[in-house]
Tab-separated table of C-alpha atoms in Angstrom:
chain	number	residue	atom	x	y	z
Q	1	UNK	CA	13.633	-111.418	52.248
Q	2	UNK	CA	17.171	-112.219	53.913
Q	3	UNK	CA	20.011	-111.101	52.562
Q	4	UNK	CA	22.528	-113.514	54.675
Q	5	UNK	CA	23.099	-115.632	51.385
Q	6	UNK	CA	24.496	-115.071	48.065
Q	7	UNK	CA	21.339	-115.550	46.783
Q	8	UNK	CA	20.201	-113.296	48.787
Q	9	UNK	CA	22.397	-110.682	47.609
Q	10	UNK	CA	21.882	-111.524	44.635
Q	11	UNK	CA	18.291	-110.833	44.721
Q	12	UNK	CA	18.767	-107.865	46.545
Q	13	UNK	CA	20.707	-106.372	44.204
Q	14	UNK	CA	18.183	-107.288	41.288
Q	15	UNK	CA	16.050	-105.721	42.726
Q	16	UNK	CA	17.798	-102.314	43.783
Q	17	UNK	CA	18.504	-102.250	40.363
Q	18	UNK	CA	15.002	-103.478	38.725
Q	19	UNK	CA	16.045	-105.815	36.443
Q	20	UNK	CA	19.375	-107.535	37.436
Q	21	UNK	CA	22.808	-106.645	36.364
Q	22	UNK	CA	21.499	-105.602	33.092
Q	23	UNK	CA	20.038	-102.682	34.278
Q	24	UNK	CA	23.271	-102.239	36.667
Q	25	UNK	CA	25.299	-101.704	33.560
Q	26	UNK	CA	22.962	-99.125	31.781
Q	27	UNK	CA	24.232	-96.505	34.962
Q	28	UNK	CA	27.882	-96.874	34.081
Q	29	UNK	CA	29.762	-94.466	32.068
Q	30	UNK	CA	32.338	-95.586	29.655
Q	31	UNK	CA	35.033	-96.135	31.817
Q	32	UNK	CA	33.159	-98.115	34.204
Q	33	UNK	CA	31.920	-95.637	36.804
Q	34	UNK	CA	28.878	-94.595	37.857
Q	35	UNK	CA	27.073	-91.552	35.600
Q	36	UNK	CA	25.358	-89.437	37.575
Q	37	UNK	CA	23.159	-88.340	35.177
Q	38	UNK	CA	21.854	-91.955	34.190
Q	39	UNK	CA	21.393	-92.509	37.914
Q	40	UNK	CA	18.753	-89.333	37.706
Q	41	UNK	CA	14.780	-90.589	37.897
Q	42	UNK	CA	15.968	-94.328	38.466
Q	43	UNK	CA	14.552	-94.163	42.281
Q	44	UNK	CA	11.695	-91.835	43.346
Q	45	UNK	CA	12.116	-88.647	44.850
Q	46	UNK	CA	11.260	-89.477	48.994
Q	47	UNK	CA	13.187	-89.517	52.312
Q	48	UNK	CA	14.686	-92.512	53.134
Q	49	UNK	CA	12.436	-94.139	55.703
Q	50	UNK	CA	9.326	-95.367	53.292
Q	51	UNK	CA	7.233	-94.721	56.867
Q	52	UNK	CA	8.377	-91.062	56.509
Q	53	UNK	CA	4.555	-88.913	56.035
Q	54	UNK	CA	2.407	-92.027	55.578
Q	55	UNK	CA	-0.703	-90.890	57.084
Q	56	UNK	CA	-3.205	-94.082	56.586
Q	57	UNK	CA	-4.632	-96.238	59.028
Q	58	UNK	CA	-2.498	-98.983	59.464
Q	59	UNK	CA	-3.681	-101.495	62.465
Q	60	UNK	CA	-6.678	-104.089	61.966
Q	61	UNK	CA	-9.598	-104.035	64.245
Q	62	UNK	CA	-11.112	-107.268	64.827
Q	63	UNK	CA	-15.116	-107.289	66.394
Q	64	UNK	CA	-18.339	-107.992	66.057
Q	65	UNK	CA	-21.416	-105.994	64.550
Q	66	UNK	CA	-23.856	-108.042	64.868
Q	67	UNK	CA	-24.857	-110.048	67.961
Q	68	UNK	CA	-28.114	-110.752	69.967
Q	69	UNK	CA	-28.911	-111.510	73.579
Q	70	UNK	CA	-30.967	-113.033	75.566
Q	71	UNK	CA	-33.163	-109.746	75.195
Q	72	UNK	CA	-34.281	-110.330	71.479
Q	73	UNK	CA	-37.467	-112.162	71.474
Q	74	UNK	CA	-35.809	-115.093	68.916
Q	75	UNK	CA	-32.420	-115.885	71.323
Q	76	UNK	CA	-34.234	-115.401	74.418
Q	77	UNK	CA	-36.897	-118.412	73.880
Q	78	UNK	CA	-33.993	-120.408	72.057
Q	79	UNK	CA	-32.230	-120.363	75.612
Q	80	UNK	CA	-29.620	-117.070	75.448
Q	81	UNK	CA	-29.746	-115.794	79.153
Q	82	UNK	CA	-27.026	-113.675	79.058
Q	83	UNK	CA	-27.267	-109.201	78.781
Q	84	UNK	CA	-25.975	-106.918	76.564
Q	85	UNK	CA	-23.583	-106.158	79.455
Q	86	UNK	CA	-22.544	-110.066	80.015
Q	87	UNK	CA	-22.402	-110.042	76.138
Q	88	UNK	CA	-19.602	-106.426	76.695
Q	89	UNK	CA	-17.709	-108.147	79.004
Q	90	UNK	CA	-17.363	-111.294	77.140
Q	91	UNK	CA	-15.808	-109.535	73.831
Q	92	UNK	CA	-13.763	-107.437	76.178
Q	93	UNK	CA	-11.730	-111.108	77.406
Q	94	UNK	CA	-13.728	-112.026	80.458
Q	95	UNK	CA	-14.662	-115.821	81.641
Q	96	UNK	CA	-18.496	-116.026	81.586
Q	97	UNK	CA	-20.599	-118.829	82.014
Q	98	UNK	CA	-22.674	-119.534	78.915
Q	99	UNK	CA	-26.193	-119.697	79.011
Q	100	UNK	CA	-25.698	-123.837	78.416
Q	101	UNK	CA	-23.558	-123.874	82.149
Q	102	UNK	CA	-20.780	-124.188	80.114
Q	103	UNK	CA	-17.516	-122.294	80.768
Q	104	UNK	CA	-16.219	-119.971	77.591
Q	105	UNK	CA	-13.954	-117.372	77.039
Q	106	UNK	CA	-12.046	-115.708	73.577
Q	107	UNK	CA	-8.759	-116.399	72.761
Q	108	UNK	CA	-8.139	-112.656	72.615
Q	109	UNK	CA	-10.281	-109.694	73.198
Q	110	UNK	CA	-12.205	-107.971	70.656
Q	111	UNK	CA	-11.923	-104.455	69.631
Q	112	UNK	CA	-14.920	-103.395	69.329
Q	113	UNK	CA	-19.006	-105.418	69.478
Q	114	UNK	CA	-22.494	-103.977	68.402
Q	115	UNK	CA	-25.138	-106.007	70.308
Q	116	UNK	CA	-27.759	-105.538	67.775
Q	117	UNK	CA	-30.423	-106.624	69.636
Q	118	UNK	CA	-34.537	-106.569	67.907
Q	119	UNK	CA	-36.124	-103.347	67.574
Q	120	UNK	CA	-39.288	-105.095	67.693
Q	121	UNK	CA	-41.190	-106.428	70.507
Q	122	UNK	CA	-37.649	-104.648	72.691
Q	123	UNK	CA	-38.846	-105.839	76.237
Q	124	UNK	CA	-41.263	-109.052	75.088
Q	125	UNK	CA	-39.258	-111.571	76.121
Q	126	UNK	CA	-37.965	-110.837	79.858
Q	127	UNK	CA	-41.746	-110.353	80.219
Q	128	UNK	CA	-42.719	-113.888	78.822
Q	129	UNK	CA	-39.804	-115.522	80.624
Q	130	UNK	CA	-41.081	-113.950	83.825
Q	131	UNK	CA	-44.329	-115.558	83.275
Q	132	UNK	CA	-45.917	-112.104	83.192
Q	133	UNK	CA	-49.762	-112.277	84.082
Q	134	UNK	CA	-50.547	-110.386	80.545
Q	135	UNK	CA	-48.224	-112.690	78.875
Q	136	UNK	CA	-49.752	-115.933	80.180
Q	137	UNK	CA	-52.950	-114.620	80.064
Q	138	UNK	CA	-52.833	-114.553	75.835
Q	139	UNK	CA	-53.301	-118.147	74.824
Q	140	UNK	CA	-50.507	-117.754	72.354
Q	141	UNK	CA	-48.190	-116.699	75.033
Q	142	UNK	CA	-49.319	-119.090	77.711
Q	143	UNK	CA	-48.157	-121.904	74.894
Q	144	UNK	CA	-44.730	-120.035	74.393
Q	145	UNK	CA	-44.162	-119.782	78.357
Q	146	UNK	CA	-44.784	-123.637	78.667
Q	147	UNK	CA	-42.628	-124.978	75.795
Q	148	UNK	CA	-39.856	-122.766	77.407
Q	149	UNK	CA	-40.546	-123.936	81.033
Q	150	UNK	CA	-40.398	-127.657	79.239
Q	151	UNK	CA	-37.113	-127.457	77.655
Q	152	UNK	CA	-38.514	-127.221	74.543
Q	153	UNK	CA	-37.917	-123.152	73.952
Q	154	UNK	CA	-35.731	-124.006	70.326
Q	155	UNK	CA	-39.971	-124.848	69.016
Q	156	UNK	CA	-41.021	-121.775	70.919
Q	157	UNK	CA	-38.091	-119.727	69.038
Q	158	UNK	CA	-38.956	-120.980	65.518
Q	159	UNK	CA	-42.683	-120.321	65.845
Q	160	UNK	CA	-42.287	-116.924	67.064
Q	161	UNK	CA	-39.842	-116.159	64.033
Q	162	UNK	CA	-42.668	-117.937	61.620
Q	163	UNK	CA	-45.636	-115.803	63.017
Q	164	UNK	CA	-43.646	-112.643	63.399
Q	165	UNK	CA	-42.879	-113.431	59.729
Q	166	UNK	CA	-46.323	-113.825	59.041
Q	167	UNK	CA	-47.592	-110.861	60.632
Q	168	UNK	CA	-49.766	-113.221	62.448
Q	169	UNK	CA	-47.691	-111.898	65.943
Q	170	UNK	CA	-50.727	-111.366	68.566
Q	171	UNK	CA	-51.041	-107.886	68.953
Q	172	UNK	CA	-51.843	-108.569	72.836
Q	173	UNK	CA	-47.980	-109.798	72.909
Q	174	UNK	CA	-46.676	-106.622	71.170
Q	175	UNK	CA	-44.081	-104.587	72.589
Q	176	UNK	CA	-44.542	-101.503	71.286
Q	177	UNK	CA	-41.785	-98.306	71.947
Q	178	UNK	CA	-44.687	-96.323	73.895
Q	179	UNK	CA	-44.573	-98.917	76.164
Q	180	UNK	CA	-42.947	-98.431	79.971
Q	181	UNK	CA	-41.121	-102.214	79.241
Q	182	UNK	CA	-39.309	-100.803	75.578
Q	183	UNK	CA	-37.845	-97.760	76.940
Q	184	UNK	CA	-36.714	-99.711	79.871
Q	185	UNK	CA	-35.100	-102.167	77.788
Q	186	UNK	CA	-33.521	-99.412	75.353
Q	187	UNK	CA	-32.195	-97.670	78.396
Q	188	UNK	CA	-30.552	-101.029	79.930
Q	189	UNK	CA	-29.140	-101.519	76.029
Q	190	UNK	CA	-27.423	-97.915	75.940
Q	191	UNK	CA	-26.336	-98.040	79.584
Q	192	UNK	CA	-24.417	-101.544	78.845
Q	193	UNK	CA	-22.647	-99.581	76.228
Q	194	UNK	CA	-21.556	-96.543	77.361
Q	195	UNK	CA	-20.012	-98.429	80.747
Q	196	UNK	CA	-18.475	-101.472	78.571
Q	197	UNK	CA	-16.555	-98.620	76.540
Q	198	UNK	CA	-12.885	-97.924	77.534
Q	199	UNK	CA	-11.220	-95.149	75.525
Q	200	UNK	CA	-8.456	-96.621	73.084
Q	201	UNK	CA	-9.375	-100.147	74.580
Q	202	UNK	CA	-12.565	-101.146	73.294
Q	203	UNK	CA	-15.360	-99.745	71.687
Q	204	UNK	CA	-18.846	-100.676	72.244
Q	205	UNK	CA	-21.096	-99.260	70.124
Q	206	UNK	CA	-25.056	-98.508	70.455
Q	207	UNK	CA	-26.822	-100.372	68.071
Q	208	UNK	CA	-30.051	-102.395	66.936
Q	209	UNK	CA	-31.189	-104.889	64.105
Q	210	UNK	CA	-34.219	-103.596	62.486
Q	211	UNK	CA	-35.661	-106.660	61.137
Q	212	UNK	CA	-37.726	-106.007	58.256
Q	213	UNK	CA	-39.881	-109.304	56.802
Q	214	UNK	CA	-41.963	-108.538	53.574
Q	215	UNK	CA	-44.650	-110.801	53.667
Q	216	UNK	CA	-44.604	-113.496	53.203
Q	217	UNK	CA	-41.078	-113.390	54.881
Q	218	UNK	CA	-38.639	-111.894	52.740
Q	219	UNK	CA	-35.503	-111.164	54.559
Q	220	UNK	CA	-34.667	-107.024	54.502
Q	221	UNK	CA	-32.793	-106.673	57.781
Q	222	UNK	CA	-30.478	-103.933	58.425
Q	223	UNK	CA	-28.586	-103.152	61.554
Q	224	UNK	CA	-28.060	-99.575	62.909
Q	225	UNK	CA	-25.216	-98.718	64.590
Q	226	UNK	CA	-24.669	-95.595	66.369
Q	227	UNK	CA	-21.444	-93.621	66.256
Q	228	UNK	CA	-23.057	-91.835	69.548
Q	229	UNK	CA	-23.034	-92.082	73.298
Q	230	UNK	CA	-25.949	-92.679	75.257
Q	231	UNK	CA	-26.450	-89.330	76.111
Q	232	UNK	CA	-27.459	-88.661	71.583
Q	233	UNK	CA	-28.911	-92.232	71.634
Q	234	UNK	CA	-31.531	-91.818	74.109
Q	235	UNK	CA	-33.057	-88.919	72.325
Q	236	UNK	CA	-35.181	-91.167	69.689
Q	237	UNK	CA	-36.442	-94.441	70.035
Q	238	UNK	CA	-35.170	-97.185	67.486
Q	239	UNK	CA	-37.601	-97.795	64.915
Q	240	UNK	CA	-39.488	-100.455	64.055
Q	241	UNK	CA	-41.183	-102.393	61.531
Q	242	UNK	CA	-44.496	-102.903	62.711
Q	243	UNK	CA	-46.856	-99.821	62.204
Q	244	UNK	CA	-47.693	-96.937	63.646
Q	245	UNK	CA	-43.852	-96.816	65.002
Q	246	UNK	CA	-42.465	-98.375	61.837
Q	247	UNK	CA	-42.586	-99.976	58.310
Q	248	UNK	CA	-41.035	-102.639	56.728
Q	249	UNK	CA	-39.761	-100.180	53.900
Q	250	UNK	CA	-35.635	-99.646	53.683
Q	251	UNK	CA	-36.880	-96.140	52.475
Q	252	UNK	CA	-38.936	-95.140	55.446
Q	253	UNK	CA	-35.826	-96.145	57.547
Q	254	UNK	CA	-33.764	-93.899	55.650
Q	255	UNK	CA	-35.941	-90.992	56.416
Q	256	UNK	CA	-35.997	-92.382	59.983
Q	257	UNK	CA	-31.775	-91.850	60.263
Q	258	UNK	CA	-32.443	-88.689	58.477
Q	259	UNK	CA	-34.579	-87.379	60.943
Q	260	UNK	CA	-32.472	-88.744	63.489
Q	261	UNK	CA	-29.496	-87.213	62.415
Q	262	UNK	CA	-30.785	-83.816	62.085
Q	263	UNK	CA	-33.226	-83.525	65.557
Q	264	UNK	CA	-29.883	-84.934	67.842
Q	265	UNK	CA	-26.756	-83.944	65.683
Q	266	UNK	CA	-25.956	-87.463	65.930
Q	267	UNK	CA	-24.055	-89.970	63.327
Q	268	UNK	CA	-25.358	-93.360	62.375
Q	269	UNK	CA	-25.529	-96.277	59.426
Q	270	UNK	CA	-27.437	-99.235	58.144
Q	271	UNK	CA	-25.543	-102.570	57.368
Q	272	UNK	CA	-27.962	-104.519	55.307
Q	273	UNK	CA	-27.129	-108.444	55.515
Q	274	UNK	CA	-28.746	-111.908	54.488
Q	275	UNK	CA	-29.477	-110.763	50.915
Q	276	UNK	CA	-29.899	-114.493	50.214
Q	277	UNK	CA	-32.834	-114.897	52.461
Q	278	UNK	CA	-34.272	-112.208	50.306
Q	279	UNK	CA	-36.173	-113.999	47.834
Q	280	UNK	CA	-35.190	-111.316	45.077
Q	281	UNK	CA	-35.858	-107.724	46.766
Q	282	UNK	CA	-32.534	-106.851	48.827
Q	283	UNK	CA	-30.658	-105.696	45.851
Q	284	UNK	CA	-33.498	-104.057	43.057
Q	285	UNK	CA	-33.153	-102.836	39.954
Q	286	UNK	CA	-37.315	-102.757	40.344
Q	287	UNK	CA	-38.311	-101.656	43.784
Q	288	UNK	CA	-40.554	-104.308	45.143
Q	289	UNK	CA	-42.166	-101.739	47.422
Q	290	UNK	CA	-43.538	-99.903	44.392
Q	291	UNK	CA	-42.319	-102.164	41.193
Q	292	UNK	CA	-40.834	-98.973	39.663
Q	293	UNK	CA	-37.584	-99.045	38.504
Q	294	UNK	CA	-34.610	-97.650	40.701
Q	295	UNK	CA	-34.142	-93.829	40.886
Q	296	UNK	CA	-31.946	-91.386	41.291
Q	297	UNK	CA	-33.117	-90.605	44.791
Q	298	UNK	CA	-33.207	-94.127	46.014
Q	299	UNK	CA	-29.532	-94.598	44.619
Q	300	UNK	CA	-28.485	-91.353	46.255
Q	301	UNK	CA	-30.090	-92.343	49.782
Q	302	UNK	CA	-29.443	-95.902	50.359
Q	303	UNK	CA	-25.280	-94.864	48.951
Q	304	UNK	CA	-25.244	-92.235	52.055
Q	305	UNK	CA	-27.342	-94.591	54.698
Q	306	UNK	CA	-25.496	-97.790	53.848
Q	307	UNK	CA	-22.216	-98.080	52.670
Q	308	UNK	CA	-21.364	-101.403	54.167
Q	309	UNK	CA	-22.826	-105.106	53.632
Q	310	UNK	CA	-22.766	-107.968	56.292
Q	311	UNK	CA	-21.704	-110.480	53.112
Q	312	UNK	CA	-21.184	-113.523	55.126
Q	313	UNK	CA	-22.788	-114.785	58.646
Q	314	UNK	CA	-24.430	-118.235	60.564
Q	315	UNK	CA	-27.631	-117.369	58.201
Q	316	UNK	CA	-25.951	-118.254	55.127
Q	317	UNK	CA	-23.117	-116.726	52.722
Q	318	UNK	CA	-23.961	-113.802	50.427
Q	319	UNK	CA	-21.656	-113.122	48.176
Q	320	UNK	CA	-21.340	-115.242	45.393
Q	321	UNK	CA	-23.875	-118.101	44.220
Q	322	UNK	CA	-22.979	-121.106	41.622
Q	323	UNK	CA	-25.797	-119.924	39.554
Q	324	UNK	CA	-23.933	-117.064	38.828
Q	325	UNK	CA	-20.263	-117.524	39.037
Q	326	UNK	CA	-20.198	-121.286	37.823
Q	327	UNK	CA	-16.670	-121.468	36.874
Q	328	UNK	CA	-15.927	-119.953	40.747
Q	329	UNK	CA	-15.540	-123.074	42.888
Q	330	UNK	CA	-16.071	-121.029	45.741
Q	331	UNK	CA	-18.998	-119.493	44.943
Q	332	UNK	CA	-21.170	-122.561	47.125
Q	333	UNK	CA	-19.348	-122.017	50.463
Q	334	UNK	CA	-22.005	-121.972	53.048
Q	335	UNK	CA	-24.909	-121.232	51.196
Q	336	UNK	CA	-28.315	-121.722	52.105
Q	337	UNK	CA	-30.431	-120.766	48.900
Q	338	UNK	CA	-33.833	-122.903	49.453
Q	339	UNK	CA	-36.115	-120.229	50.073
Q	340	UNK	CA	-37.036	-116.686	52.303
Q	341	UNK	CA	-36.000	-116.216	56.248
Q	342	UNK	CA	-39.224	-118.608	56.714
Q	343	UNK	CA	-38.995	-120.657	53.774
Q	344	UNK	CA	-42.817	-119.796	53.186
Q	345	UNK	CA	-41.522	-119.417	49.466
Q	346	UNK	CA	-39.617	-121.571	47.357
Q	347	UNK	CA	-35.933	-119.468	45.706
Q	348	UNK	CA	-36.535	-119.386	41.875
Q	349	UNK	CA	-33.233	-118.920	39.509
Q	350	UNK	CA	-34.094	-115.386	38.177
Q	351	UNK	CA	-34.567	-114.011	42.082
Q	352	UNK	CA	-30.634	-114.688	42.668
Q	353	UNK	CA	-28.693	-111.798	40.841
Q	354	UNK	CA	-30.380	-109.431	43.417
Q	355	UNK	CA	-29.751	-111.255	46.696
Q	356	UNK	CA	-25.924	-111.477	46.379
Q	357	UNK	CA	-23.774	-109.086	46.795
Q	358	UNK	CA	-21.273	-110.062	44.186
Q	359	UNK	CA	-24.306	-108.930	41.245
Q	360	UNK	CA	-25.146	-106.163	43.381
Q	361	UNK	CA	-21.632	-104.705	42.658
Q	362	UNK	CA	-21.907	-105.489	38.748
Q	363	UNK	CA	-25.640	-104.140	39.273
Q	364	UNK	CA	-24.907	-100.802	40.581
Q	365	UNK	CA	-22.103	-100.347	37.568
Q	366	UNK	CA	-24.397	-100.446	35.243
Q	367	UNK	CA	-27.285	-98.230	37.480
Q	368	UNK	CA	-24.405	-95.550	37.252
Q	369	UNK	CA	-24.384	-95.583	33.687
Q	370	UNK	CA	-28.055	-95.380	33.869
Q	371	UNK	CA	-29.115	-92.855	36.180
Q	372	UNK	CA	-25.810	-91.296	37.078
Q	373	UNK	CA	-25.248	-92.549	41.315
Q	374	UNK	CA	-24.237	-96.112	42.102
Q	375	UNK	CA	-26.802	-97.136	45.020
Q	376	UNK	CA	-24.462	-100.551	45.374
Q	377	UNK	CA	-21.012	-99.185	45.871
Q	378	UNK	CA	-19.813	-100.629	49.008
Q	379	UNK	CA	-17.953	-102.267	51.564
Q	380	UNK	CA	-18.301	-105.601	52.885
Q	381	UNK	CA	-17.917	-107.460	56.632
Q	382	UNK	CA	-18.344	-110.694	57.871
Q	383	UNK	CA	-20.265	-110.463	61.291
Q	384	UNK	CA	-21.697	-113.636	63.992
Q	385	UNK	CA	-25.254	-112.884	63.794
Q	386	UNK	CA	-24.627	-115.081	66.971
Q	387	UNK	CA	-28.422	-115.416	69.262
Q	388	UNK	CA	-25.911	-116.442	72.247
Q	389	UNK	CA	-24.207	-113.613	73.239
Q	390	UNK	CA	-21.298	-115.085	73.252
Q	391	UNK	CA	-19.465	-113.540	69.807
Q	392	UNK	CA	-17.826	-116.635	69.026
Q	393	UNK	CA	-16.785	-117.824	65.618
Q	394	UNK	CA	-13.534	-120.113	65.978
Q	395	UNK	CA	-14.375	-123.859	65.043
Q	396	UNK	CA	-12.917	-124.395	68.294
Q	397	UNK	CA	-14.525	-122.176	70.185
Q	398	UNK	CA	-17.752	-122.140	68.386
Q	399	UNK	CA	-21.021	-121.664	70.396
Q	400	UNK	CA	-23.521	-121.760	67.806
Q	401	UNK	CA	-26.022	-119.653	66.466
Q	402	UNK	CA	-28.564	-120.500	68.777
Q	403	UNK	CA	-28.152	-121.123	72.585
Q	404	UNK	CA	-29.942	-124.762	72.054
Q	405	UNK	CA	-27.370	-125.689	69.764
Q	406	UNK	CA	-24.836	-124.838	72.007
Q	407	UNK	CA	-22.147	-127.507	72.369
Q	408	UNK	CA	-23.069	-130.919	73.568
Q	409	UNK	CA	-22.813	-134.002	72.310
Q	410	UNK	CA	-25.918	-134.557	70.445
Q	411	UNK	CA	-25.290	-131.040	68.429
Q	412	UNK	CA	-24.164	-132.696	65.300
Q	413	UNK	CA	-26.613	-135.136	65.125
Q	414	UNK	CA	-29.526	-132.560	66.232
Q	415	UNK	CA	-31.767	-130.978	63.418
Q	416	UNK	CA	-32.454	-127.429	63.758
């Protein structure tokens, strides 16, 4: 507000006094001066700088939680050929050439990125790209190599998403965390991290997406992020979905960061995201794992493991739907509602209210009154989910989701 005008002043002075002159007179004594008494309670008690003892956080941090490289097995064979440390170094403002040729750069630096890379199959795809002899010598992977080698890796991406989905991933193909190419590939993760972080700069965090598909591919992804150097990282491999090394359970990752926690004295969380991929199970009131209602010790666990939600990214929005808020006319931004991450099944009306995160809120209020913990209370972010590694999300700097449908000419006419 200026206060260069007699409006101004005006205004001002309405405001000192609360409501206008009226109030002005209601400090006067009878001869016109100011009581002292009456003046008594009319401001608060505090010094006079209103900056004097605050003690909150008061500066935004702008990044990225969620980003893949050319190491997950889906953005690798889409055409991302850039490394967690290219992908550090472009969030921390350098020039990089994108994995298109093209030249790109952010208009300012980030604070802070997660490359949440697969826990699954960690180290398949620099092996297939290679043209690995046990790669190409798997049918499935020879047919993989040679779409990629043709310029045709964006069909190679989508059917190894689709099978993966399926469980139909050839075991021959795996890359499992006992093996000598997963630990390598974990190491070269956690070593881009720790030398991309510069103390009061930029922040780089350790992280993973564990990318759990309940047949027939039902989206219950989570990302893990790591408040720990490399040093508390290293100690335990990330887990997985695929058994012996994993499950596809939230729970059984909970019990994962558990034991985590407690063998390296470490600090991590789970941000849960594309609820609306979900087909009905990312939000329960009845588990889908076990179709018993919601308990007091799921409520408990997944409040302490997760208290954030990735409510909007490329893969869709997830916070509101028409179906529920129809008198919201915002409630249909971005949404992509036709069916799971594979569209194997069709979205049915009475699925939504436990994909979005908007009923997941109203959800967990009444869960409290239930069973006395709310397992929905949280925060929400907005992350890339970017397969580029470039974390770009300005419509005019916007590389895509996918490396193929990085910018061209043909990318608004080209289905993907």
């Amino acid at each position: 507000m200026k206060y260069c005008t007699p409006f101004g002043a005006l205004t001002f002075a309405a405001t000192l006094f609360g409501s206008g002159f009226a109030t002005a007179q209601t400090v006067m004594d009878g001869g016109g001066s100011l009581d002292p008494a009456k003046l008594e309670g009319l401001f608060p008690a505090r010094a006079y700088s209103p900056y004097a003892g605050r003690n909150f956080p008061d500066r935004p941090f702008f990044g990225d939680t969620h980003l893949h490289t050319g190491i997950s097995m889906d953005a690798g064979a889409a055409g991302a050929r850039l490394s967690p440390a290219d992908a550090y170094q472009f969030a921390k403002g350098k020039e990089l050439t994108a994995s298109s040729g093209q030249q790109a750069r952010l208009s300012r630096p980030l604070d802070f990125l997660v490359v949440a890379d697969h826990s699954d199959n960690m180290g398949f795809f620099p092996k297939l790209l290679a043209g690995d002899p046990s790669m190409l010598a798997d049918p499935t992977g020879r047919k993989w190599y040679n779409l990629i080698q043709s310029g045709q890796g964006a069909e190679a991406a989508m059917d190894i998403v689709t099978q993966f989905a399926a469980g139909t991933f050839p075991q021959a193909l795996m890359s499992s965390p006992d093996s000598p190419a997963y630990k390598s590939t974990w190491d070269d993760i956690i070593k881009a991290a720790d030398e991309a972080n510069d103390l009061g700069i930029f922040t780089a965090f350790i992280g993973y997406e564990w990318t759990s598909l309940v047949a027939p591919g039902s989206n219950m992804h989570r990302n893990i992020i790591y408040r720990d150097g490399g040093d508390v990282a290293r100690q335990v491999l990330p887990y997985t979905t695929q058994a012996p090394y994993g499950s596809n359970n939230p729970r059984d990752l909970w019990d994962w960061m558990e034991n985590y926690e407690a063998k390296t004295g470490g600090d991590i969380l789970a941000i849960a995201h594309n609820g609306n991929l979900s087909n009905g199970i990312m939000f329960p009131v009845i588990e889908s794992f076990d179709g018993k209602p919601v308990d007091l010790a799921y409520a408990q666990t997944r409040a302490k493991w997760e208290p954030l939600y990735e409510n909007t990214q490329m893969k869709g929005d997830g916070e509101a739907h028409p179906f529920l808020s129809p008198n919201d006319e915002f409630a249909n931004f971005e949404t992509w509602d036709k069916g799971n991450l594979n569209v194997s099944a069709a979205k049915t009306p009475e699925m939504l209210q436990y994909e979005y995160s908007r009923e997941a809120l109203k959800n967990g209020i009444l869960l409290q009154d239930k069973i006395g913990v709310n397992p929905y209370k949280f925060g929400v972010i907005g992350s890339t989910d970017s397969h580029t590694g470039l974390a770009t999300a300005s419509e005019d700097n916007f590389f895509g989701k996918v490396s193929s449908m990085e910018p061209s000419a043909e990318r608004t006419s080209t289905v993907f």
